[in-house]
Amino acid sequence: MEIAPIIVNIVIAISVMFLSYLYKKYYPKKINGNMGYRTRRSMISEKNWLLANGYYSRLVFNYTRLLPVVQVVLYMVFGPYIALAGFLALWIVVLFWGIYKTERVLKREGG
């Protein structure tokens, strides 16, 4: 059994969870074009900016916490390489799902 793929899986899972936690805790409070949840709708007003960044960061963090469970199942069934690919693919889906959900909230509440 190779140890390197296992270590890579663990490091990536921890890194993704850590980054989503940091974004949840320290999302940008002022509108800027460099970082944060930047869409046309989110940058209309300060209210929309705070709503979008707060909502998106919480949503992504909550979904990201579930991904290591999926990764372990994929690892046990398919092995380390499929587990890593599946984890990264699901994380991309979570990011885009978060954009979709956040835009719906902004449309409904932010105007």
PDB file of C-alpha atoms in Angstrom:
ATOM      1  CA  MET A   1       0.000   0.000   0.000  1.00  0.00           C
ATOM      2  CA  GLU A   2       1.358   3.394  -0.990  1.00  0.00           C
ATOM      3  CA  ILE A   3       1.348   6.022   1.733  1.00  0.00           C
ATOM      4  CA  ALA A   4       1.774   9.094  -0.511  1.00  0.00           C
ATOM      5  CA  PRO A   5      -1.789   9.095  -1.957  1.00  0.00           C
ATOM      6  CA  ILE A   6      -3.226   8.752   1.532  1.00  0.00           C
ATOM      7  CA  ILE A   7      -1.187  11.722   2.760  1.00  0.00           C
ATOM      8  CA  VAL A   8      -2.202  13.792  -0.278  1.00  0.00           C
ATOM      9  CA  ASN A   9      -5.881  12.998   0.355  1.00  0.00           C
ATOM     10  CA  ILE A  10      -5.615  14.023   3.996  1.00  0.00           C
ATOM     11  CA  VAL A  11      -3.649  17.215   3.289  1.00  0.00           C
ATOM     12  CA  ILE A  12      -6.057  18.363   0.581  1.00  0.00           C
ATOM     13  CA  ALA A  13      -9.126  17.640   2.729  1.00  0.00           C
ATOM     14  CA  ILE A  14      -7.674  19.560   5.673  1.00  0.00           C
ATOM     15  CA  SER A  15      -6.557  22.435   3.428  1.00  0.00           C
ATOM     16  CA  VAL A  16      -9.966  22.803   1.795  1.00  0.00           C
ATOM     17  CA  MET A  17     -11.737  22.769   5.161  1.00  0.00           C
ATOM     18  CA  PHE A  18      -9.252  25.259   6.602  1.00  0.00           C
ATOM     19  CA  LEU A  19      -9.609  27.649   3.643  1.00  0.00           C
ATOM     20  CA  SER A  20     -13.399  27.529   3.767  1.00  0.00           C
ATOM     21  CA  TYR A  21     -13.268  28.193   7.525  1.00  0.00           C
ATOM     22  CA  LEU A  22     -10.966  31.195   7.004  1.00  0.00           C
ATOM     23  CA  TYR A  23     -13.280  32.607   4.343  1.00  0.00           C
ATOM     24  CA  LYS A  24     -16.276  32.097   6.652  1.00  0.00           C
ATOM     25  CA  LYS A  25     -14.550  33.832   9.543  1.00  0.00           C
ATOM     26  CA  TYR A  26     -12.777  36.633   7.653  1.00  0.00           C
ATOM     27  CA  TYR A  27     -14.779  37.382   4.519  1.00  0.00           C
ATOM     28  CA  PRO A  28     -14.271  40.958   3.212  1.00  0.00           C
ATOM     29  CA  LYS A  29     -16.534  43.510   4.880  1.00  0.00           C
ATOM     30  CA  LYS A  30     -16.031  46.284   2.309  1.00  0.00           C
ATOM     31  CA  ILE A  31     -16.831  46.115  -1.394  1.00  0.00           C
ATOM     32  CA  ASN A  32     -13.707  45.566  -3.465  1.00  0.00           C
ATOM     33  CA  GLY A  33     -12.834  44.116  -6.834  1.00  0.00           C
ATOM     34  CA  ASN A  34      -9.993  41.915  -5.615  1.00  0.00           C
ATOM     35  CA  MET A  35     -11.507  39.380  -3.235  1.00  0.00           C
ATOM     36  CA  GLY A  36     -14.757  38.123  -1.851  1.00  0.00           C
ATOM     37  CA  TYR A  37     -17.980  37.069  -3.542  1.00  0.00           C
ATOM     38  CA  ARG A  38     -17.827  39.418  -6.547  1.00  0.00           C
ATOM     39  CA  THR A  39     -20.809  39.426  -8.846  1.00  0.00           C
ATOM     40  CA  ARG A  40     -22.648  42.346 -10.360  1.00  0.00           C
ATOM     41  CA  ARG A  41     -25.574  41.805  -8.005  1.00  0.00           C
ATOM     42  CA  SER A  42     -23.412  41.480  -4.870  1.00  0.00           C
ATOM     43  CA  MET A  43     -21.494  44.688  -5.602  1.00  0.00           C
ATOM     44  CA  ILE A  44     -24.582  46.898  -6.029  1.00  0.00           C
ATOM     45  CA  SER A  45     -24.669  47.946  -2.391  1.00  0.00           C
ATOM     46  CA  GLU A  46     -22.951  47.390   0.937  1.00  0.00           C
ATOM     47  CA  LYS A  47     -26.020  45.464   2.135  1.00  0.00           C
ATOM     48  CA  ASN A  48     -25.836  43.072  -0.818  1.00  0.00           C
ATOM     49  CA  TRP A  49     -22.084  42.679  -0.381  1.00  0.00           C
ATOM     50  CA  LEU A  50     -22.393  41.656   3.265  1.00  0.00           C
ATOM     51  CA  LEU A  51     -25.372  39.404   2.561  1.00  0.00           C
ATOM     52  CA  ALA A  52     -23.656  37.635  -0.341  1.00  0.00           C
ATOM     53  CA  ASN A  53     -20.276  37.161   1.338  1.00  0.00           C
ATOM     54  CA  GLY A  54     -21.783  36.026   4.631  1.00  0.00           C
ATOM     55  CA  TYR A  55     -24.269  33.637   3.038  1.00  0.00           C
ATOM     56  CA  TYR A  56     -21.831  32.140   0.514  1.00  0.00           C
ATOM     57  CA  SER A  57     -19.058  31.624   3.050  1.00  0.00           C
ATOM     58  CA  ARG A  58     -21.369  29.874   5.540  1.00  0.00           C
ATOM     59  CA  LEU A  59     -22.925  27.711   2.835  1.00  0.00           C
ATOM     60  CA  VAL A  60     -19.598  26.582   1.374  1.00  0.00           C
ATOM     61  CA  PHE A  61     -18.146  25.922   4.831  1.00  0.00           C
ATOM     62  CA  ASN A  62     -21.115  23.778   5.856  1.00  0.00           C
ATOM     63  CA  TYR A  63     -21.014  21.692   2.666  1.00  0.00           C
ATOM     64  CA  THR A  64     -17.225  21.404   2.784  1.00  0.00           C
ATOM     65  CA  ARG A  65     -17.415  19.828   6.234  1.00  0.00           C
ATOM     66  CA  LEU A  66     -19.344  16.914   4.714  1.00  0.00           C
ATOM     67  CA  LEU A  67     -16.904  16.241   1.883  1.00  0.00           C
ATOM     68  CA  PRO A  68     -14.282  14.293   3.904  1.00  0.00           C
ATOM     69  CA  VAL A  69     -16.980  11.741   4.758  1.00  0.00           C
ATOM     70  CA  VAL A  70     -17.629  11.263   1.044  1.00  0.00           C
ATOM     71  CA  GLN A  71     -13.885  11.107   0.461  1.00  0.00           C
ATOM     72  CA  VAL A  72     -13.472   8.289   2.998  1.00  0.00           C
ATOM     73  CA  VAL A  73     -16.276   6.294   1.384  1.00  0.00           C
ATOM     74  CA  LEU A  74     -14.767   6.824  -2.072  1.00  0.00           C
ATOM     75  CA  TYR A  75     -11.369   5.800  -0.707  1.00  0.00           C
ATOM     76  CA  MET A  76     -12.696   2.577   0.785  1.00  0.00           C
ATOM     77  CA  VAL A  77     -14.634   1.642  -2.359  1.00  0.00           C
ATOM     78  CA  PHE A  78     -12.426   2.893  -5.213  1.00  0.00           C
ATOM     79  CA  GLY A  79      -8.998   3.664  -3.784  1.00  0.00           C
ATOM     80  CA  PRO A  80      -6.979   6.836  -3.169  1.00  0.00           C
ATOM     81  CA  TYR A  81      -6.836   8.305  -6.676  1.00  0.00           C
ATOM     82  CA  ILE A  82     -10.569   8.133  -7.327  1.00  0.00           C
ATOM     83  CA  ALA A  83     -11.194   9.443  -3.807  1.00  0.00           C
ATOM     84  CA  LEU A  84      -9.032  12.480  -4.491  1.00  0.00           C
ATOM     85  CA  ALA A  85     -10.583  13.128  -7.905  1.00  0.00           C
ATOM     86  CA  GLY A  86     -14.084  12.678  -6.488  1.00  0.00           C
ATOM     87  CA  PHE A  87     -13.365  15.005  -3.582  1.00  0.00           C
ATOM     88  CA  LEU A  88     -12.055  17.751  -5.851  1.00  0.00           C
ATOM     89  CA  ALA A  89     -14.939  17.323  -8.312  1.00  0.00           C
ATOM     90  CA  LEU A  90     -17.491  17.514  -5.510  1.00  0.00           C
ATOM     91  CA  TRP A  91     -15.790  20.584  -4.088  1.00  0.00           C
ATOM     92  CA  ILE A  92     -16.112  22.329  -7.447  1.00  0.00           C
ATOM     93  CA  VAL A  93     -19.798  21.365  -7.506  1.00  0.00           C
ATOM     94  CA  VAL A  94     -20.186  22.814  -3.988  1.00  0.00           C
ATOM     95  CA  LEU A  95     -18.581  26.093  -5.083  1.00  0.00           C
ATOM     96  CA  PHE A  96     -20.906  26.452  -8.074  1.00  0.00           C
ATOM     97  CA  TRP A  97     -23.938  25.318  -6.055  1.00  0.00           C
ATOM     98  CA  GLY A  98     -23.060  28.035  -3.547  1.00  0.00           C
ATOM     99  CA  ILE A  99     -22.987  30.639  -6.323  1.00  0.00           C
ATOM    100  CA  TYR A 100     -26.398  29.501  -7.570  1.00  0.00           C
ATOM    101  CA  LYS A 101     -27.942  29.569  -4.079  1.00  0.00           C
ATOM    102  CA  THR A 102     -26.366  32.924  -3.199  1.00  0.00           C
ATOM    103  CA  GLU A 103     -27.601  34.562  -6.389  1.00  0.00           C
ATOM    104  CA  ARG A 104     -31.116  33.313  -5.637  1.00  0.00           C
ATOM    105  CA  VAL A 105     -30.938  34.804  -2.142  1.00  0.00           C
ATOM    106  CA  LEU A 106     -29.606  38.094  -3.515  1.00  0.00           C
ATOM    107  CA  LYS A 107     -32.365  38.237  -6.102  1.00  0.00           C
ATOM    108  CA  ARG A 108     -35.015  37.555  -3.461  1.00  0.00           C
ATOM    109  CA  GLU A 109     -33.669  39.706  -0.605  1.00  0.00           C
ATOM    110  CA  GLY A 110     -31.185  42.118  -2.088  1.00  0.00           C
ATOM    111  CA  GLY A 111     -33.121  43.371  -5.057  1.00  0.00           C
TER     112      GLY A 111
END
